[in-house]
Every structure is written in structure tokens, then in C-alpha cells.
Tab-separated table of C-alpha atoms in Angstrom:
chain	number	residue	atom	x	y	z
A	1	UNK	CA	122.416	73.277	119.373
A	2	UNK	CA	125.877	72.174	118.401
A	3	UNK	CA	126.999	71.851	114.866
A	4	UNK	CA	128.121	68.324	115.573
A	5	UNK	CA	128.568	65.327	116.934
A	6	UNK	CA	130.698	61.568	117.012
A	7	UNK	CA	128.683	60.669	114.172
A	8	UNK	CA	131.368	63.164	112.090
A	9	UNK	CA	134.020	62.372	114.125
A	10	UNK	CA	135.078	58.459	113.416
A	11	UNK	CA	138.246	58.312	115.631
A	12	UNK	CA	136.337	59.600	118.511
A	13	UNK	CA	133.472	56.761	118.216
A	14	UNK	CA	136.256	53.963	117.401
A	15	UNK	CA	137.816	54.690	120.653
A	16	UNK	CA	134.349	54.586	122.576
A	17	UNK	CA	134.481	51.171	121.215
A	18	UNK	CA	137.896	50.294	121.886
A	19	UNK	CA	137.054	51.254	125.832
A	20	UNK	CA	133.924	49.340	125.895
A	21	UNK	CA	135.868	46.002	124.604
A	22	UNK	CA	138.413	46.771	126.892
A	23	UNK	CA	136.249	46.768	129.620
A	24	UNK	CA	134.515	43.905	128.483
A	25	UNK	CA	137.690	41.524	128.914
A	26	UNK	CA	137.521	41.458	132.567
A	27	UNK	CA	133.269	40.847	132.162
A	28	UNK	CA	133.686	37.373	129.977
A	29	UNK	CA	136.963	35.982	130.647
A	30	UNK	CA	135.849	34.883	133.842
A	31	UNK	CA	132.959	35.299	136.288
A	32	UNK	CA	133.380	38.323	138.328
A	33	UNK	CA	132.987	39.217	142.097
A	34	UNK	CA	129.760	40.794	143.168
A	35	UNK	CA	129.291	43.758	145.130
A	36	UNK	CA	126.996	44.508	148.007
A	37	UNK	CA	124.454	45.576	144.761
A	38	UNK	CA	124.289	42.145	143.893
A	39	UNK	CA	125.806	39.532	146.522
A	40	UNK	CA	124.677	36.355	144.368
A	41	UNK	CA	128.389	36.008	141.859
A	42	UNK	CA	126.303	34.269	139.311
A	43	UNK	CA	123.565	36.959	139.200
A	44	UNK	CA	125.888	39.560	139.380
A	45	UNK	CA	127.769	37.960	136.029
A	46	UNK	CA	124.395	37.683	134.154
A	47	UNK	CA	123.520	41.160	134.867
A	48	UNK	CA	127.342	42.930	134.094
A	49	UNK	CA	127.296	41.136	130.789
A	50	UNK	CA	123.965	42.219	129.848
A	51	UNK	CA	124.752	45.656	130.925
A	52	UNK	CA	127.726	45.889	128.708
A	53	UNK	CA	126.250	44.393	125.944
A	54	UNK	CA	123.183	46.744	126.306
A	55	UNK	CA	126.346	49.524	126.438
A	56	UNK	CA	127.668	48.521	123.069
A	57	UNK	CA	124.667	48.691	121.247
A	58	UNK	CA	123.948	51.998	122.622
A	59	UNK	CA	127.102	53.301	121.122
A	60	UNK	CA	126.059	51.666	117.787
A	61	UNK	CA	122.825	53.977	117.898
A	62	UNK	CA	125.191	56.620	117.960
A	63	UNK	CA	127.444	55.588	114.796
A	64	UNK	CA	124.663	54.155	112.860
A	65	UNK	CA	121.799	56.154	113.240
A	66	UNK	CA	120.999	60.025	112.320
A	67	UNK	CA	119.348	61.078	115.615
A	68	UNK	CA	117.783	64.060	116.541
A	69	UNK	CA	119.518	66.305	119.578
A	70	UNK	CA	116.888	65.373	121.819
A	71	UNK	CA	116.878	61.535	121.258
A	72	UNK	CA	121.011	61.997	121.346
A	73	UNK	CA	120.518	63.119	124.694
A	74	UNK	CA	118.440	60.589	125.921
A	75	UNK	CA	120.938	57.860	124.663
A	76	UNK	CA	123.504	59.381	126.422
A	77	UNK	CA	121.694	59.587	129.605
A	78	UNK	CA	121.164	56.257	128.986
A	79	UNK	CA	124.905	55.166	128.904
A	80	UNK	CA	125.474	57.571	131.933
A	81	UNK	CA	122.769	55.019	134.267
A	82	UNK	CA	124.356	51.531	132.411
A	83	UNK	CA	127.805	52.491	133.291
A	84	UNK	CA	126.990	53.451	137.016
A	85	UNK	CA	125.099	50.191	137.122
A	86	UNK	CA	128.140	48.456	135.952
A	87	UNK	CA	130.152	50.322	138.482
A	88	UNK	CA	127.799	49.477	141.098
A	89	UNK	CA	127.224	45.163	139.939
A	90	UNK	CA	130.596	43.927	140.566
A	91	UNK	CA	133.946	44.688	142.679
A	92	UNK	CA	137.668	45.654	141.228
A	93	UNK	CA	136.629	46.948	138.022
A	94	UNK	CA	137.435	49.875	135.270
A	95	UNK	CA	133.841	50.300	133.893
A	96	UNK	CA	133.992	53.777	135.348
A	97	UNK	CA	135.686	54.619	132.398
A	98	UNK	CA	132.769	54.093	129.686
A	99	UNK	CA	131.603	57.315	131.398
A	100	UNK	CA	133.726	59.166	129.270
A	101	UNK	CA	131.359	58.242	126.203
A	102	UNK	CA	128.470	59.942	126.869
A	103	UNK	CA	130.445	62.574	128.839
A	104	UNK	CA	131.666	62.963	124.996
A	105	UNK	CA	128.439	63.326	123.653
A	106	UNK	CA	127.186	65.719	126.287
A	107	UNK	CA	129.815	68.170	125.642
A	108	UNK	CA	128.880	68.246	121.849
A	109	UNK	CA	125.308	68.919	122.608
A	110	UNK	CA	125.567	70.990	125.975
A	111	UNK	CA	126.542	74.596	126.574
A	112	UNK	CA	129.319	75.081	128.626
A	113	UNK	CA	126.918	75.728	132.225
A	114	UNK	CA	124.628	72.938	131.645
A	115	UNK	CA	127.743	70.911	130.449
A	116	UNK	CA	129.403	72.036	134.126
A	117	UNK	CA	126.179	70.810	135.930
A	118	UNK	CA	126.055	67.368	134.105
A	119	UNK	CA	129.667	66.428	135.049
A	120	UNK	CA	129.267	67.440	138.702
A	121	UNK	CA	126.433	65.677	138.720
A	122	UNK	CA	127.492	62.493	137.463
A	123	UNK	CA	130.678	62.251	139.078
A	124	UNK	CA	128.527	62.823	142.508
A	125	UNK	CA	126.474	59.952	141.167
A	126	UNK	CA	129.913	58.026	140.573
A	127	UNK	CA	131.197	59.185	144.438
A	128	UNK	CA	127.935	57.948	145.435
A	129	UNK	CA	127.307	54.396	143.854
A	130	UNK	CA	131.430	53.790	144.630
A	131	UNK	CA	131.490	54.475	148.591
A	132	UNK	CA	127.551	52.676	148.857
A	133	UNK	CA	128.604	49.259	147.390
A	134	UNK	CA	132.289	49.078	146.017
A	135	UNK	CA	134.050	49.874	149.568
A	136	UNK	CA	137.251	51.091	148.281
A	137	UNK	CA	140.175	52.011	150.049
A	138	UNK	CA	140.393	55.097	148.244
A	139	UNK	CA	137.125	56.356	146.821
A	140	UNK	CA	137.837	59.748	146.036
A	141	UNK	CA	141.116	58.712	143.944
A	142	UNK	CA	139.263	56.327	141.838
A	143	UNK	CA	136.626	58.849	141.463
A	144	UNK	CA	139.106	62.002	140.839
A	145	UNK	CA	141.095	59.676	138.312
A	146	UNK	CA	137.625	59.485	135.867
A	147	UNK	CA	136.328	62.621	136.691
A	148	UNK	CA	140.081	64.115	135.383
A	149	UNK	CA	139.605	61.514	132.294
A	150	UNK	CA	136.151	62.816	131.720
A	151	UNK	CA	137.005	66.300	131.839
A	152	UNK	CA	140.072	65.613	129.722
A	153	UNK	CA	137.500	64.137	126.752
A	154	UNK	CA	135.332	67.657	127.183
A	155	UNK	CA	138.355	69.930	126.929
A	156	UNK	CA	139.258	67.681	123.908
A	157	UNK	CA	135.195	68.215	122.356
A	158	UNK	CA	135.165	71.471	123.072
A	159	UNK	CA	138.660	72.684	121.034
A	160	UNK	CA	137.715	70.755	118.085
A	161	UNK	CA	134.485	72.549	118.208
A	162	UNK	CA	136.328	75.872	118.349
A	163	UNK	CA	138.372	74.798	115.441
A	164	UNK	CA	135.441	73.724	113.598
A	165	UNK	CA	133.725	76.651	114.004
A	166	UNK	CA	136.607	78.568	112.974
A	167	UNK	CA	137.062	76.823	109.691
A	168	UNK	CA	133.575	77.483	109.087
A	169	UNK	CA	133.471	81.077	109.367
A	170	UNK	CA	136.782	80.707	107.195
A	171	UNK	CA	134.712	78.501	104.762
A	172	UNK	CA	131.670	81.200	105.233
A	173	UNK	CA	134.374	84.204	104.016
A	174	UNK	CA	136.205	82.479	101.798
A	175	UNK	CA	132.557	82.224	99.861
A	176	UNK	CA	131.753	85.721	100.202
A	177	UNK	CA	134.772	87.253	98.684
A	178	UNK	CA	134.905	84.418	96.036
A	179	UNK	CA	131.170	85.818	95.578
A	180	UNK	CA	132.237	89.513	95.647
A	181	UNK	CA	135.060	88.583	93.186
A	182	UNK	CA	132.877	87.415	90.949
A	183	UNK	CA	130.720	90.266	91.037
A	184	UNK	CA	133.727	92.221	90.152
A	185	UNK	CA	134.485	90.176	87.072
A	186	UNK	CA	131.056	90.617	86.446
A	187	UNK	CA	131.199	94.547	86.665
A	188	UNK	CA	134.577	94.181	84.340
A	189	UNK	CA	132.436	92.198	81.911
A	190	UNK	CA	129.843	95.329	82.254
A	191	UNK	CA	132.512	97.929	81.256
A	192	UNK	CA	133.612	95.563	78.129
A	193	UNK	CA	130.132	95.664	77.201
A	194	UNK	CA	129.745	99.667	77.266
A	195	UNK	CA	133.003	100.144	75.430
A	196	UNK	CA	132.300	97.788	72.678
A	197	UNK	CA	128.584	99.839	72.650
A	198	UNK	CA	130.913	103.238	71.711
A	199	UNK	CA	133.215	101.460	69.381
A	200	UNK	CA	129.827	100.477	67.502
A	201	UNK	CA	128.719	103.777	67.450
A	202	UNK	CA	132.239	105.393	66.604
A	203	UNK	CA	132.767	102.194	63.756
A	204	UNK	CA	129.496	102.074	62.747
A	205	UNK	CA	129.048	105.983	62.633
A	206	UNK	CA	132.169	107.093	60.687
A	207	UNK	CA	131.717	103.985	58.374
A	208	UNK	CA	127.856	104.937	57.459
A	209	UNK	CA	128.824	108.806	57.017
A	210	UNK	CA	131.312	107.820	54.301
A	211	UNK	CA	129.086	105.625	52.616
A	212	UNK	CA	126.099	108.450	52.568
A	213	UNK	CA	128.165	110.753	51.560
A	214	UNK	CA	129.735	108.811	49.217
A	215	UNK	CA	126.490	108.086	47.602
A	216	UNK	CA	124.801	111.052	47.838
A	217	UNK	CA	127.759	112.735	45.580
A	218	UNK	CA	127.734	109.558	43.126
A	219	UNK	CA	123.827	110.883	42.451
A	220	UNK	CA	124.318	114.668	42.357
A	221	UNK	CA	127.866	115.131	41.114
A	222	UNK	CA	127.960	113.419	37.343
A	223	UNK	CA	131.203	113.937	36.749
A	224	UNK	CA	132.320	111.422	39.262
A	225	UNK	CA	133.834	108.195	38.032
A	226	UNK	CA	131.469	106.030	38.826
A	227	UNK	CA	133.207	103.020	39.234
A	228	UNK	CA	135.629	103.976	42.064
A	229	UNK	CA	133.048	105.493	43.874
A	230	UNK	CA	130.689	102.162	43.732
A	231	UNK	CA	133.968	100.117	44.935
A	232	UNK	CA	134.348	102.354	47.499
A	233	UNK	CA	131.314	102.252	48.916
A	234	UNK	CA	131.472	98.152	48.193
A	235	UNK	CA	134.539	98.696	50.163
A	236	UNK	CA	133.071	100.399	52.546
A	237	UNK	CA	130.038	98.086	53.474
A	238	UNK	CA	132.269	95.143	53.746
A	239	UNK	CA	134.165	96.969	56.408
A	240	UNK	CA	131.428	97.758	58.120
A	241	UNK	CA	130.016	94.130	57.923
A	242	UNK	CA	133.313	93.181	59.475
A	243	UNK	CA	132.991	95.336	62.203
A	244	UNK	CA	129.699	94.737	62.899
A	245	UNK	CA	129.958	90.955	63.018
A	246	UNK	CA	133.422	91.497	65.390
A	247	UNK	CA	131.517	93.740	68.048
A	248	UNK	CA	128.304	91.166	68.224
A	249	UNK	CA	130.548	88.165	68.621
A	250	UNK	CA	132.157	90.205	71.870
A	251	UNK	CA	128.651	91.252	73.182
A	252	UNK	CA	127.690	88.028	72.664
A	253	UNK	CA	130.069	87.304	75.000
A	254	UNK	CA	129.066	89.431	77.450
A	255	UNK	CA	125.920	88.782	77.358
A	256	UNK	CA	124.207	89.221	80.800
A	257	UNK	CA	126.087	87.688	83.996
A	258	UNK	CA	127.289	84.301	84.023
A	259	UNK	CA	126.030	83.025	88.040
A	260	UNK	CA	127.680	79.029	87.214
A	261	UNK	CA	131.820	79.744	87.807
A	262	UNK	CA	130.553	81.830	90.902
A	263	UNK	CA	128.612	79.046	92.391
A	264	UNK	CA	131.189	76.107	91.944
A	265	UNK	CA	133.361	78.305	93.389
A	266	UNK	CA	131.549	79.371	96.417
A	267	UNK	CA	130.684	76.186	97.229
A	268	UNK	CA	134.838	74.745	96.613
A	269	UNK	CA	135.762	75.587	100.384
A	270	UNK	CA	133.493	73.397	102.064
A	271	UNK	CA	134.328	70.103	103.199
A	272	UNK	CA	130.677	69.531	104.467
A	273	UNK	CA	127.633	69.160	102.524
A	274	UNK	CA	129.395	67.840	98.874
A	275	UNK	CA	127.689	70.048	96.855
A	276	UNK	CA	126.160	68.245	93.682
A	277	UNK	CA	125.644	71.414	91.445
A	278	UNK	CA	123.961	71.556	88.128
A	279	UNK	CA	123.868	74.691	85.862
A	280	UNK	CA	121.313	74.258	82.834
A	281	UNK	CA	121.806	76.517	79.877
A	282	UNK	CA	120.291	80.150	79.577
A	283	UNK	CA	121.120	81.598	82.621
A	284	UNK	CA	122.482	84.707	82.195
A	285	UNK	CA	120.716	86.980	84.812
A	286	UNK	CA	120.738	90.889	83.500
A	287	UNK	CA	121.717	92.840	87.060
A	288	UNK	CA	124.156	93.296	89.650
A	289	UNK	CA	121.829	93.350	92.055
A	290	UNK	CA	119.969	90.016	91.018
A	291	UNK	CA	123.284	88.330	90.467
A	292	UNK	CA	124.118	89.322	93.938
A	293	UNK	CA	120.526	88.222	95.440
A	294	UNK	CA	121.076	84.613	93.968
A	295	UNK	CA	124.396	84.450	94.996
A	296	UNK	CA	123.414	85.276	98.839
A	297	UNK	CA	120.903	82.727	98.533
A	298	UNK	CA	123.573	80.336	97.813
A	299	UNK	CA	125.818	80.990	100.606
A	300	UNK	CA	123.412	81.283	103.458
A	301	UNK	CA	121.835	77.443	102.100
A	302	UNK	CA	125.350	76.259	101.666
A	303	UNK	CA	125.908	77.858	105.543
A	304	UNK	CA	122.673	76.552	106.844
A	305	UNK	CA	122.804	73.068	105.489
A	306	UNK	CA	126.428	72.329	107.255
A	307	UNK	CA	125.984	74.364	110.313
A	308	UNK	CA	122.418	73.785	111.196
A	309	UNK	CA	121.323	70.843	109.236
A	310	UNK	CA	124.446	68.735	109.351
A	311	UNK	CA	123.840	67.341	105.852
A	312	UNK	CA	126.237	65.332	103.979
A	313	UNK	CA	125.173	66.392	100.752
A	314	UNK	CA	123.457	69.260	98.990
A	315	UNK	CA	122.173	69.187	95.685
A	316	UNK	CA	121.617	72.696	94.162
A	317	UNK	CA	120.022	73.504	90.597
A	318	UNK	CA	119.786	76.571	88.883
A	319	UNK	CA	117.859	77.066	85.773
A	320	UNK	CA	114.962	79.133	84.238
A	321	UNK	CA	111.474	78.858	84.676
A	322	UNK	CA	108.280	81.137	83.296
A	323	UNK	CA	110.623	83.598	82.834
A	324	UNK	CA	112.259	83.510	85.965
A	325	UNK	CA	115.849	82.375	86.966
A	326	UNK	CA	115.934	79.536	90.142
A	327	UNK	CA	118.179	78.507	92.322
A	328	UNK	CA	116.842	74.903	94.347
A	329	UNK	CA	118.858	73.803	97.258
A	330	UNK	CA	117.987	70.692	98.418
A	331	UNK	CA	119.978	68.759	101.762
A	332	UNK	CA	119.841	65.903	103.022
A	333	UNK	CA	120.552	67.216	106.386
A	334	UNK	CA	117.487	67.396	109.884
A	335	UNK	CA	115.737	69.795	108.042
A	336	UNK	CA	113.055	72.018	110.274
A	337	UNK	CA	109.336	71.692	110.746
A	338	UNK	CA	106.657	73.201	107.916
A	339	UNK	CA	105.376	75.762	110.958
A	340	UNK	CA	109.115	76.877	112.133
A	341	UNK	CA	109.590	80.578	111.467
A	342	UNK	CA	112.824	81.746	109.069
A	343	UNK	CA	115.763	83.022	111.358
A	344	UNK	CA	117.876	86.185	110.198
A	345	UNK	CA	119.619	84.471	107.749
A	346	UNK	CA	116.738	83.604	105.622
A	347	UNK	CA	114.506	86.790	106.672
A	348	UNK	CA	117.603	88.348	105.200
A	349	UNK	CA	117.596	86.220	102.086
A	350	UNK	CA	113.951	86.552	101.751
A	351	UNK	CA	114.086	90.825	101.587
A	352	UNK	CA	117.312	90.756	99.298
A	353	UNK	CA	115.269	88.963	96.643
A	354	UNK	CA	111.825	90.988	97.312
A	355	UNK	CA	114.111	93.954	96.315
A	356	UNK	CA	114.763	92.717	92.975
A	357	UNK	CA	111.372	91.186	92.207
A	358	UNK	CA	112.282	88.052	93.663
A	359	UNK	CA	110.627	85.143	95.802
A	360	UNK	CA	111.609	82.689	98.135
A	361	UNK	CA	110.518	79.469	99.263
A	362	UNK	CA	111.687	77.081	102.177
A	363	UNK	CA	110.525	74.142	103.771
A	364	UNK	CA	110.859	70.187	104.603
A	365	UNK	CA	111.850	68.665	101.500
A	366	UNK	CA	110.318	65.484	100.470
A	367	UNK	CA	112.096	62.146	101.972
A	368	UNK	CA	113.597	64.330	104.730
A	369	UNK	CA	116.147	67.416	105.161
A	370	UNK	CA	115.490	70.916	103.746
A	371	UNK	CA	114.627	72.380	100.435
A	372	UNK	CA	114.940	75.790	99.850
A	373	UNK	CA	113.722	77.836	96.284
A	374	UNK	CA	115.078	81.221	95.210
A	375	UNK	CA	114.237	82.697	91.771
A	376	UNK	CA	114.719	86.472	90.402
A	377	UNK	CA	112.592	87.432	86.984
A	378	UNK	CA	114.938	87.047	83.964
């Protein structure tokens, strides 16, 4: 299955439109001239106009309606039989050319041999319906002239699919080394916290020496003048206070791995789903390795809901739970039936988190698309 289709692709549909009006000029400014089809002209009118009106709304299916690849097929099957029944209703017309609009749609959902098959196959149909009831002077021109149109619209379907695909894997590494970056700053923020951990034990040690010494002469040694050694030792403490209070506020700081920043900007690349993202409070998670489990989880949903599940938005939540951190992605994409088993990608995602103590949950989410649940013990 593609990744697409006109629905995201406006300027493509618009034209399909601007075709089928085009086409409908010569059907209702003034009665046209049957064919052998349909030798009665007044028959023949009833039925064009109906066809292209039936035509019209077919392409409104396609801009108005989320359908399902199967069902998109069927339309455009659909619009393949109404156009060669407008071809084949009256004499001296263009409505060969609406052929190009499912010919559109079949090269987003088609691989390229089935794609070959369907355009032979149709322009046979076209060859066919033209020399049985048009009689032309040249059939194989006027055939050759849509065929070359047609082919020219796949060509066109297929490099923007290239070039979507392209910015998608672009998208998909972008993410990853905006995920590995933050891992980085992460492991930075680890190595902050272990040398503020030996200046506490150098300050803190040297500091409390002083002052046990310090006190332990004040009670042996009499002679000592007992008021400098007491504001030492006041001295002392304070200092120690001080330093104590400076290297909490800086592990404070670094306290546990900060998954928020990380996520915003994983999910900044992507032009498709927006990505509503909400971060509660508290949640820090304490490894590497679980900051790196939630963060895959992330960027294969993300992946998933524009590549498979064509969503237009994704709403993703992480906050803590029963003493567990969770990550819920919900789309608003096709989403994929209760029974289907995970591919790679979420097999993948599933064993990353198992490694860390982790779960994962997928499935239909409620009012349609795909809801996915990730969570790590915290």
C-alpha cells in the first residue's frame, strides 16, 4: 500500500475537477450527437449528462471522504467504466480525457506491474469502445494522444511519491539523530552529575576533617583559646552549609533524564501527523537505556502514523502512572484491526522495552485510527 493519495494532494484533485467541467461544456451547452451506442440524440443527451454528473460526484468521494485502499480502488474502477461509457454515448468528444483521474489514483495505490497491466488494459478498452461506435478517422491517434496524457499523470504520481518518500526517510533520520543527540546531552548531564558527586566528597570531606579535628583539640588541648577555635569551626560549618546547598541545587538539576525537549524535537521535522504533545510533570526517567526505549517508541509511532496510517494528527502524552513512566500515541489515521499481528517495527519496539522492564500496548483506538501505549518502571 502507498503512503498516499489525492486526498493530500489538493492541486492534483482541483485539476480532476477542472477536466471534468471542461468536459462538461460540450455535454450542456447543447444537445450532442449520438453514436452507434445510442442512435436516439435525445437519449443519448440524457444518458452523457447523467454519466458526467455521476463522474463528478465520484471525484467528490475522493476529496471528501477518508476511504479505505480497497474502496479507493473500486471508485476508481468506477470512473474508468463512466468515462468509457461517455466515450462510447456520443460522437466528437474529449471525455477520453477524465481517464486520466482514476489513472491518477491507480498509480498511487498500484505497484509499478499491476500499474503497467491496468493502463494497457484500459487503453485496449479505450481502442476498443473508439473503433466499435465512434468511427474515427484516426483511432489510434486519438487513442495514443490519452494514453501519452495518462502515462504523463503516472510518471507525474510516481516522482512525487519518490520525493515523498525521500523526505520521509529524511524526516525518519532527522528524528533519530535529534534522538541520539539528546541522549548525548543526556550522557553530558550524567558526567555533571558524577563530578559534582566527587566535589561533595572532596568539599564535604576536607570541610568535616577540619571541623573534627578542630573539635577534638578544643576538648583535649586546654590551652587553646577557645573562642577562635569555636568561630572557626562556626566558620567552618557555614562553609560547608554553602557548599552543600550549591552541589544539591546542581544535582537537582540533573536529576534523572529529561525525555520532553527530545520529543518536541523529534517530532519538529514532520509535516504529517501535527503532533499535539503534552509532557506532565515528574518525568525524569533514571537510564540511558529506558530513555532510549521511550524515545524509539516515539519515532516508530510518529513513522507509522504518517507512513502507514496517513493521519493528520497525533496526539502523544507522556506522564507517570503506578510507578511507571508512559508514553500514549494516539492517531487519527486507518488504524489496523484488533487481530492484525505487529510488523518489525513494533516487534522491535515491543523487545527494546521488555529489556528494560517495559510493556507495550497497541491497538484500534476508540472513535477510529491507532493507539499505541509504551511505559518503562520509574
Amino acid at each position: 500500500m502507498v503512503q498516499t493519495s489525492t486526498l493530500r494532494n489538493p492541486a492534483l484533485a482541483v485539476a480532476g475537477l477542472l477536466a471534468w467541467a471542461a468536459v462538461g461544456l460540450e455535454l450542456w451547452m447543447r444537445p450532442v450527437v449520438a453514436s452507434t451506442f445510442l442512435a436516439d440524440p435525445a437519449a443519448a443527451t440524457a444518458l452523457v449528462r447523467a454519466l458526467h454528473l455521476l463522474f463528478g460526484v465520484l471525484q467528490l468521494v475522493f476529496l471528501c471522504l477518508r476511504l479505505s485502499p480497497q474502496a479507493r480502488l473500486a471508485v476508481a474502477a468506477l470512473l474508468v467504466l463512466d468515462a468509457l461509457l461517455l466515450v462510447a454515448s456520443y460522437r466528437y468528444n474529449s471525455a477520453a480525457a477524465l481517464l486520466v483521474v482514476p489513472m491518477v489514483e491507480f498509480a498511487y495505490l498500484l505497484g509499478v506491474p499491476a500499474l503497467a497491466a491496468v493502463f494497457v488494459a484500459v487503453n485496449l478498452a479505450l481502442l476498443g469502445v473508439v473503433l466499435a461506435f465512434r468511427g474515427m478517422d484516426a483511432p489510434y491517434t486519438h487513442v495514443g494522444l490519452h494514453a501519452s496524457l495518462q502515462l504523463f499523470a503516472i510518471l507525474l504520481v510516481r516522482s512525487m511519491q519518490s520525493a515523498e518518500r525521500a523526505r520521509a526517510a529524511l524526516a525518519q533520520t532527522h528524528a533519530e539523530l535529534l534522538a541520539t543527540r539528546g541522549l548525548l546531552s543526556e550522557a553530558a548531564r550524567g558526567q555533571e552529575r558524577l563530578r559534582l558527586s566527587r566535589e561533595l566528597h572532596d568539599v564535604a570531606g576536607h570541610k568535616l576533617t577540619a571541623l573534627r579535628l578542630n573539635l577534638a583539640a578544643l576538648g583535649h588541648n586546654r590551652r587553646l583559646d577557645v573562642t577562635e577555635t569555636v568561630a572557626l569551626c562556626s566558620r567552618l560549618t557555614e562553609e560547608l552549609l554553602d557548599d552543600l546547598r550549591g552541589v544539591v541545587h546542581q544535582l537537582r538539576l540533573h536529576d534523572g533524564l529529561e525525555l520532553g525537549p527530545t520529543l518536541a524535537r523529534m517530532a519538529s521535522p514532520f509535516p504529517r501527523p501535527e503532533v499535539h504533545l503534552e509532557v506532565e510533570a515528574e518525568t525524569r526517567v533514571r537510564t540511558f537505556e529506558q530513555a532510549d526505549a521511550i524515545l524509539r517508541a516515539f519515532q516508530e509511532g510518529l513513522t507509522n502514523a504518517a507512513r502507514h496510517g496517513e493521519a493528520n494528527h497525533l496526539w502523544a502524552r507522556l506522564y507517570r502512572c503506578d510507578g511507571h513512566l508512559v508514553l500514549e500515541l494516539r492517531d487519527d489515521g486507518h488504524g489496523i484491526d484488533a487481530d492484525t499481528p505487529p510488523g518489525h517495527g513494533l516487534g522491535g519496539m515491543r523487545e527494546r522495552l521488555h529489556a528494560v522492564g517495559g510493556a507495550l500496548a497497541f491497538g484500534p483506538a476508540e472513535g477510529g485510527g491507532f493507539l499505541l501505549r509504551a511505559s518503562v518502571p520509574v
